[in-house]
Amino acid sequence: MSVVIELTDCFEILGVQPGAHLREIRSAFRRLALSCHPDIAGPQKAKQFETIAAAYAQLKSATPAQISESLKKKKSHGDAGKGSPFSWKKTPPRRPKNDRREEAERESSKRVQDLLLEKALVEAELSMARILEKATRKDEKRTVSSLSKRLLSTHPGVRVLALGALAGRPVEKNVFSSLIEMLRMWSPDDDTVEHLLLLDFSEEQKGDIAAALSARSLLLSEASALALLRWASILPVKMSVVRKLLSHPSPRVLSQALSRWSEKSLPDDLTLIRLLKREEDEVLAPLLRILKDRKVPVWAYGRVKMLAENHVSSAVRVWAQSIVRAQNLV
């Protein structure tokens, strides 16, 4: 292998403590090999794998004495000048050459055996990873069919669990069709809406989900309706959702929907009649702001003048009076 690395750096590359036991080194290499091997991670990881393999090979081939010496050198660079000038090391007695040769041969033989075993372990783990990857692809096909069925279950808990299983993954066409059908068949509760709005939809799918939910606007709770308004605020279908939610009974939802009204025209007459009959200032104040910037229908003159004179909220009276003056309502 062409990569040459300092022994002390090898420990850092493998993510283990300097002087770590061979078992820790082997375990770290196996873990990194599985995540960086080009057969699994792709050719872009080849250089990283080569570095990891080189670090492992050098640590495996190094004798304990070489590792110890390398660690001492690193420590001596950090502690230079701190030792006593009167201290010295006692030279250990030298062993006979024959003993040293036999020990080196034994270590070399053991290293070869360890490397062969390590290679077999890594190859086995890589093979297992490929088998699991193929099995996962097969399971995904079965999962799509299962999810589609569970989304149409009559039990709301089953449907919510199926929505949870879709988290963090693109919603496939068949599953999305089941989602739309689910919204058509069952009233969306808070759990369903919460899970639904967290899914990874395409832009087109978001528009379809917004349309399907707003079509059931009268059945949405206040919390779900407000969540839908926030979620749809950046979508092209935003105004379609706002128009539908102007029929919601909650004054908070009506207030938020009116504050998002951006069209030059007014809401349709039936919606205006219904909204002008409301008494809540949180509904009437944003509604009157919309009327002030647009032409008030003739049939609404009387109601606006009444609000300007008699409503208990000063904010509503001020907005209504400004319309009466600006548009000269008589």
Short mmCIF file of C-alpha atoms in Angstrom, two decimals:
data_model
loop_
_atom_site.label_atom_id
_atom_site.label_comp_id
_atom_site.label_asym_id
_atom_site.label_seq_id
_atom_site.Cartn_x
_atom_site.Cartn_y
_atom_site.Cartn_z
CA MET A 1 0.00 0.00 0.00
CA SER A 2 1.40 3.39 -1.02
CA VAL A 3 0.04 5.41 1.93
CA VAL A 4 2.63 5.91 4.70
CA ILE A 5 1.42 7.32 8.03
CA GLU A 6 3.05 7.93 11.38
CA LEU A 7 2.09 5.29 13.96
CA THR A 8 0.70 7.91 16.34
CA ASP A 9 -1.49 9.29 13.53
CA CYS A 10 -2.82 5.79 12.78
CA PHE A 11 -4.60 5.69 16.13
CA GLU A 12 -6.26 9.03 15.39
CA ILE A 13 -7.37 7.95 11.88
CA LEU A 14 -9.06 4.86 13.30
CA GLY A 15 -10.61 6.89 16.12
CA VAL A 16 -9.01 4.99 19.02
CA GLN A 17 -6.84 6.05 21.94
CA PRO A 18 -3.04 5.93 21.42
CA GLY A 19 -1.78 2.54 22.54
CA ALA A 20 -5.25 0.96 22.26
CA HIS A 21 -5.52 -2.83 22.42
CA LEU A 22 -5.55 -4.81 19.18
CA ARG A 23 -9.21 -5.75 19.74
CA GLU A 24 -10.23 -2.07 19.80
CA ILE A 25 -8.17 -1.37 16.68
CA ARG A 26 -9.72 -4.33 14.85
CA SER A 27 -13.25 -3.29 15.88
CA ALA A 28 -12.67 0.33 14.76
CA PHE A 29 -11.30 -0.79 11.40
CA ARG A 30 -14.26 -3.11 10.77
CA ARG A 31 -16.70 -0.32 11.56
CA LEU A 32 -14.96 2.21 9.31
CA ALA A 33 -14.43 -0.32 6.52
CA LEU A 34 -18.15 -0.98 6.32
CA SER A 35 -18.95 2.73 6.00
CA CYS A 36 -16.11 3.63 3.62
CA HIS A 37 -15.60 0.57 1.42
CA PRO A 38 -16.01 1.62 -2.28
CA ASP A 39 -18.29 -1.38 -2.92
CA ILE A 40 -20.79 0.07 -0.43
CA ALA A 41 -20.13 3.80 -0.20
CA GLY A 42 -19.15 4.27 -3.86
CA PRO A 43 -15.86 5.12 -5.61
CA GLN A 44 -15.70 8.57 -4.03
CA LYS A 45 -14.78 6.89 -0.73
CA ALA A 46 -11.88 4.90 -2.21
CA LYS A 47 -9.18 7.31 -0.96
CA GLN A 48 -10.61 7.40 2.55
CA PHE A 49 -10.79 3.60 2.61
CA GLU A 50 -7.18 3.39 1.45
CA THR A 51 -6.08 5.68 4.30
CA ILE A 52 -8.02 3.68 6.88
CA ALA A 53 -6.65 0.40 5.55
CA ALA A 54 -3.09 1.79 5.56
CA ALA A 55 -3.43 2.97 9.16
CA TYR A 56 -4.77 -0.42 10.22
CA ALA A 57 -2.06 -2.33 8.34
CA GLN A 58 0.70 -0.26 9.93
CA LEU A 59 -0.67 -0.76 13.44
CA LYS A 60 -1.08 -4.49 12.77
CA SER A 61 2.47 -4.84 11.46
CA ALA A 62 4.10 -2.69 14.14
CA THR A 63 5.75 -4.42 17.08
CA PRO A 64 4.89 -3.34 20.64
CA ALA A 65 8.37 -1.83 20.89
CA GLN A 66 7.81 0.30 17.76
CA ILE A 67 4.46 1.54 19.04
CA SER A 68 5.91 2.30 22.46
CA GLU A 69 8.83 4.18 20.90
CA SER A 70 6.50 6.19 18.68
CA LEU A 71 4.33 7.18 21.63
CA LYS A 72 7.40 8.15 23.65
CA LYS A 73 8.64 10.36 20.81
CA LYS A 74 5.30 12.15 20.63
CA LYS A 75 5.26 12.64 24.39
CA SER A 76 8.86 13.87 24.42
CA HIS A 77 8.00 16.58 21.88
CA GLY A 78 5.26 17.82 24.17
CA ASP A 79 7.33 17.58 27.37
CA ALA A 80 10.65 18.90 26.00
CA GLY A 81 12.66 20.77 28.63
CA LYS A 82 10.55 19.50 31.56
CA GLY A 83 12.83 16.59 32.62
CA SER A 84 15.62 16.77 35.16
CA PRO A 85 19.09 17.37 33.65
CA PHE A 86 20.51 14.80 36.11
CA SER A 87 18.19 11.94 35.16
CA TRP A 88 19.21 9.12 32.80
CA LYS A 89 17.74 5.90 31.49
CA LYS A 90 19.16 2.54 32.34
CA THR A 91 19.85 0.54 29.18
CA PRO A 92 18.02 -2.81 29.34
CA PRO A 93 20.18 -5.93 28.87
CA ARG A 94 20.29 -7.17 25.28
CA ARG A 95 18.88 -10.62 24.54
CA PRO A 96 20.69 -13.14 22.35
CA LYS A 97 20.14 -12.70 18.60
CA ASN A 98 18.60 -16.16 18.20
CA ASP A 99 15.91 -15.40 20.79
CA ARG A 100 15.14 -12.09 19.13
CA ARG A 101 14.91 -13.75 15.69
CA GLU A 102 12.56 -16.47 16.93
CA GLU A 103 10.36 -13.91 18.65
CA ALA A 104 10.24 -11.79 15.48
CA GLU A 105 9.28 -14.85 13.42
CA ARG A 106 6.51 -15.75 15.87
CA GLU A 107 5.18 -12.18 15.81
CA SER A 108 5.33 -12.09 12.02
CA SER A 109 3.49 -15.42 11.74
CA LYS A 110 0.82 -14.24 14.21
CA ARG A 111 0.38 -10.96 12.30
CA VAL A 112 -0.14 -12.85 9.05
CA GLN A 113 -2.74 -15.06 10.70
CA ASP A 114 -4.49 -12.04 12.23
CA LEU A 115 -4.54 -10.21 8.90
CA LEU A 116 -5.98 -13.24 7.09
CA LEU A 117 -8.64 -13.59 9.79
CA GLU A 118 -9.39 -9.87 9.61
CA LYS A 119 -9.72 -10.01 5.83
CA ALA A 120 -12.16 -12.90 6.13
CA LEU A 121 -14.20 -11.03 8.75
CA VAL A 122 -14.40 -7.85 6.68
CA GLU A 123 -15.34 -9.74 3.51
CA ALA A 124 -18.05 -11.62 5.42
CA GLU A 125 -19.46 -8.38 6.82
CA LEU A 126 -19.43 -6.73 3.39
CA SER A 127 -21.24 -9.73 1.91
CA MET A 128 -23.82 -9.56 4.69
CA ALA A 129 -24.30 -5.83 4.05
CA ARG A 130 -25.01 -6.52 0.36
CA ILE A 131 -27.48 -9.28 1.26
CA LEU A 132 -29.28 -6.98 3.71
CA GLU A 133 -29.41 -4.20 1.11
CA LYS A 134 -31.11 -6.55 -1.39
CA ALA A 135 -33.53 -7.77 1.27
CA THR A 136 -34.38 -4.18 2.19
CA ARG A 137 -35.25 -3.36 -1.44
CA LYS A 138 -37.61 -6.35 -1.56
CA ASP A 139 -39.17 -5.37 1.77
CA GLU A 140 -39.78 -1.84 0.51
CA LYS A 141 -41.97 -3.16 -2.32
CA ARG A 142 -44.03 -5.15 0.17
CA THR A 143 -44.14 -2.14 2.53
CA VAL A 144 -45.72 0.14 -0.11
CA SER A 145 -48.62 -2.28 -0.57
CA SER A 146 -49.02 -2.68 3.19
CA LEU A 147 -49.00 1.08 3.84
CA SER A 148 -51.64 1.72 1.20
CA LYS A 149 -53.97 -0.76 2.91
CA ARG A 150 -53.28 0.57 6.40
CA LEU A 151 -53.98 4.17 5.35
CA LEU A 152 -57.51 3.10 4.40
CA SER A 153 -58.13 1.21 7.64
CA THR A 154 -61.36 1.94 9.52
CA HIS A 155 -59.33 2.33 12.74
CA PRO A 156 -57.84 5.85 13.21
CA GLY A 157 -54.91 4.48 15.23
CA VAL A 158 -53.87 2.22 12.37
CA ARG A 159 -54.01 5.15 9.95
CA VAL A 160 -51.85 7.34 12.23
CA LEU A 161 -49.25 4.54 12.59
CA ALA A 162 -49.14 4.20 8.79
CA LEU A 163 -48.56 7.97 8.50
CA GLY A 164 -45.72 7.68 11.02
CA ALA A 165 -44.12 4.94 8.90
CA LEU A 166 -44.01 7.39 5.96
CA ALA A 167 -41.91 9.95 7.88
CA GLY A 168 -38.56 10.84 6.33
CA ARG A 169 -39.18 9.17 2.96
CA PRO A 170 -40.65 10.36 -0.37
CA VAL A 171 -44.32 9.49 -0.74
CA GLU A 172 -44.73 7.16 -3.71
CA LYS A 173 -47.58 7.54 -6.19
CA ASN A 174 -49.64 4.55 -4.99
CA VAL A 175 -49.30 5.56 -1.35
CA PHE A 176 -50.20 9.17 -2.16
CA SER A 177 -53.39 8.04 -3.89
CA SER A 178 -54.31 6.19 -0.71
CA LEU A 179 -53.61 9.34 1.33
CA ILE A 180 -56.01 11.40 -0.78
CA GLU A 181 -58.62 8.65 -0.56
CA MET A 182 -58.15 8.52 3.22
CA LEU A 183 -58.88 12.26 3.50
CA ARG A 184 -61.98 11.82 1.36
CA MET A 185 -63.31 8.89 3.41
CA TRP A 186 -62.49 9.94 6.99
CA SER A 187 -62.72 13.23 8.90
CA PRO A 188 -59.11 14.36 9.55
CA ASP A 189 -58.43 14.54 13.30
CA ASP A 190 -55.58 16.46 14.93
CA ASP A 191 -53.19 13.47 15.00
CA THR A 192 -53.78 12.79 11.31
CA VAL A 193 -53.24 16.42 10.30
CA GLU A 194 -50.11 16.76 12.46
CA HIS A 195 -48.49 13.66 10.94
CA LEU A 196 -49.65 14.53 7.44
CA LEU A 197 -48.13 18.02 7.40
CA LEU A 198 -44.72 16.62 8.42
CA LEU A 199 -44.39 14.28 5.45
CA ASP A 200 -41.91 14.79 2.61
CA PHE A 201 -44.24 15.75 -0.25
CA SER A 202 -43.31 17.11 -3.66
CA GLU A 203 -44.60 20.61 -4.48
CA GLU A 204 -47.41 19.15 -6.60
CA GLN A 205 -48.38 16.74 -3.83
CA LYS A 206 -48.46 19.59 -1.29
CA GLY A 207 -51.00 21.41 -3.44
CA ASP A 208 -53.20 18.31 -3.64
CA ILE A 209 -52.99 17.71 0.13
CA ALA A 210 -53.85 21.37 0.85
CA ALA A 211 -56.86 21.14 -1.46
CA ALA A 212 -58.03 17.85 0.10
CA LEU A 213 -57.75 19.18 3.66
CA SER A 214 -59.35 22.56 2.95
CA ALA A 215 -62.26 20.77 1.26
CA ARG A 216 -63.00 19.34 4.74
CA SER A 217 -62.50 22.72 6.44
CA LEU A 218 -65.73 22.58 8.45
CA LEU A 219 -64.59 19.28 10.00
CA LEU A 220 -61.14 20.52 11.01
CA SER A 221 -60.52 21.48 14.63
CA GLU A 222 -59.29 24.99 15.35
CA ALA A 223 -55.73 23.69 15.92
CA SER A 224 -55.71 21.71 12.66
CA ALA A 225 -57.17 24.60 10.66
CA LEU A 226 -54.52 27.01 11.98
CA ALA A 227 -51.78 24.46 11.24
CA LEU A 228 -53.07 24.11 7.67
CA LEU A 229 -53.10 27.89 7.21
CA ARG A 230 -49.45 28.15 8.33
CA TRP A 231 -48.38 25.16 6.21
CA ALA A 232 -50.11 26.45 3.06
CA SER A 233 -48.91 30.06 3.45
CA ILE A 234 -45.99 29.55 1.03
CA LEU A 235 -47.83 27.37 -1.48
CA PRO A 236 -49.27 28.56 -4.81
CA VAL A 237 -52.70 27.30 -3.63
CA LYS A 238 -52.54 29.53 -0.52
CA MET A 239 -55.56 31.69 -1.48
CA SER A 240 -57.70 28.67 -2.28
CA VAL A 241 -57.06 27.39 1.26
CA VAL A 242 -57.79 30.84 2.75
CA ARG A 243 -61.11 31.08 0.90
CA LYS A 244 -62.21 27.67 2.15
CA LEU A 245 -61.24 28.43 5.75
CA LEU A 246 -63.35 31.62 5.77
CA SER A 247 -66.24 29.19 6.37
CA HIS A 248 -64.68 27.82 9.57
CA PRO A 249 -66.65 28.51 12.77
CA SER A 250 -63.62 29.47 14.91
CA PRO A 251 -63.04 33.26 15.26
CA ARG A 252 -59.27 32.64 15.58
CA VAL A 253 -59.22 30.75 12.28
CA LEU A 254 -61.32 33.46 10.58
CA SER A 255 -59.01 36.16 11.93
CA GLN A 256 -55.89 34.40 10.65
CA ALA A 257 -57.48 33.65 7.29
CA LEU A 258 -58.59 37.28 6.82
CA SER A 259 -55.12 38.55 7.75
CA ARG A 260 -53.76 36.43 4.85
CA TRP A 261 -56.26 37.77 2.28
CA SER A 262 -54.15 39.25 -0.54
CA GLU A 263 -56.53 39.37 -3.52
CA LYS A 264 -57.64 42.71 -4.92
CA SER A 265 -61.28 41.60 -4.96
CA LEU A 266 -63.44 40.96 -1.92
CA PRO A 267 -64.56 37.51 -0.74
CA ASP A 268 -67.83 36.42 -2.35
CA ASP A 269 -71.08 38.03 -1.15
CA LEU A 270 -72.31 35.03 0.85
CA THR A 271 -69.02 34.89 2.76
CA LEU A 272 -69.11 38.66 3.38
CA ILE A 273 -72.70 38.54 4.65
CA ARG A 274 -71.81 35.74 7.06
CA LEU A 275 -68.64 37.47 8.30
CA LEU A 276 -70.27 40.89 8.75
CA LYS A 277 -72.91 39.29 10.97
CA ARG A 278 -70.20 38.18 13.41
CA GLU A 279 -69.70 40.23 16.56
CA GLU A 280 -66.12 39.23 17.53
CA ASP A 281 -63.69 42.12 17.15
CA GLU A 282 -60.90 39.68 16.14
CA VAL A 283 -63.01 38.83 13.06
CA LEU A 284 -64.50 42.25 12.27
CA ALA A 285 -61.25 44.28 12.59
CA PRO A 286 -59.32 42.39 9.83
CA LEU A 287 -62.50 42.19 7.73
CA LEU A 288 -62.99 45.98 7.91
CA ARG A 289 -59.33 46.51 6.97
CA ILE A 290 -60.02 44.54 3.78
CA LEU A 291 -63.20 46.54 3.08
CA LYS A 292 -61.41 49.86 3.59
CA ASP A 293 -58.97 49.18 0.74
CA ARG A 294 -61.72 47.98 -1.63
CA LYS A 295 -65.16 49.12 -2.71
CA VAL A 296 -67.80 48.26 -0.11
CA PRO A 297 -70.90 46.64 -1.67
CA VAL A 298 -74.03 48.81 -1.48
CA TRP A 299 -75.91 46.16 0.50
CA ALA A 300 -73.23 46.36 3.25
CA TYR A 301 -73.53 50.14 3.87
CA GLY A 302 -76.06 49.77 6.70
CA ARG A 303 -74.06 47.14 8.57
CA VAL A 304 -70.80 49.13 8.34
CA LYS A 305 -72.54 52.32 9.61
CA MET A 306 -74.07 50.35 12.49
CA LEU A 307 -70.66 48.98 13.44
CA ALA A 308 -69.22 52.52 13.31
CA GLU A 309 -71.83 53.76 15.76
CA ASN A 310 -72.68 50.91 18.10
CA HIS A 311 -70.02 48.17 18.32
CA VAL A 312 -68.55 47.64 21.78
CA SER A 313 -64.97 47.38 20.45
CA SER A 314 -63.22 50.69 19.86
CA ALA A 315 -60.98 49.07 17.23
CA VAL A 316 -64.03 47.94 15.23
CA ARG A 317 -65.68 51.39 15.55
CA VAL A 318 -62.51 53.16 14.38
CA TRP A 319 -62.15 50.94 11.29
CA ALA A 320 -65.85 51.22 10.42
CA GLN A 321 -65.83 55.03 10.87
CA SER A 322 -62.79 55.36 8.60
CA ILE A 323 -64.69 53.43 5.89
CA VAL A 324 -67.78 55.63 6.30
CA ARG A 325 -65.63 58.77 5.89
CA ALA A 326 -63.37 57.47 3.10
CA GLN A 327 -66.17 56.03 0.98
CA ASN A 328 -68.80 58.64 1.96
CA LEU A 329 -71.38 56.07 3.00
CA VAL A 330 -74.81 57.60 3.49
#
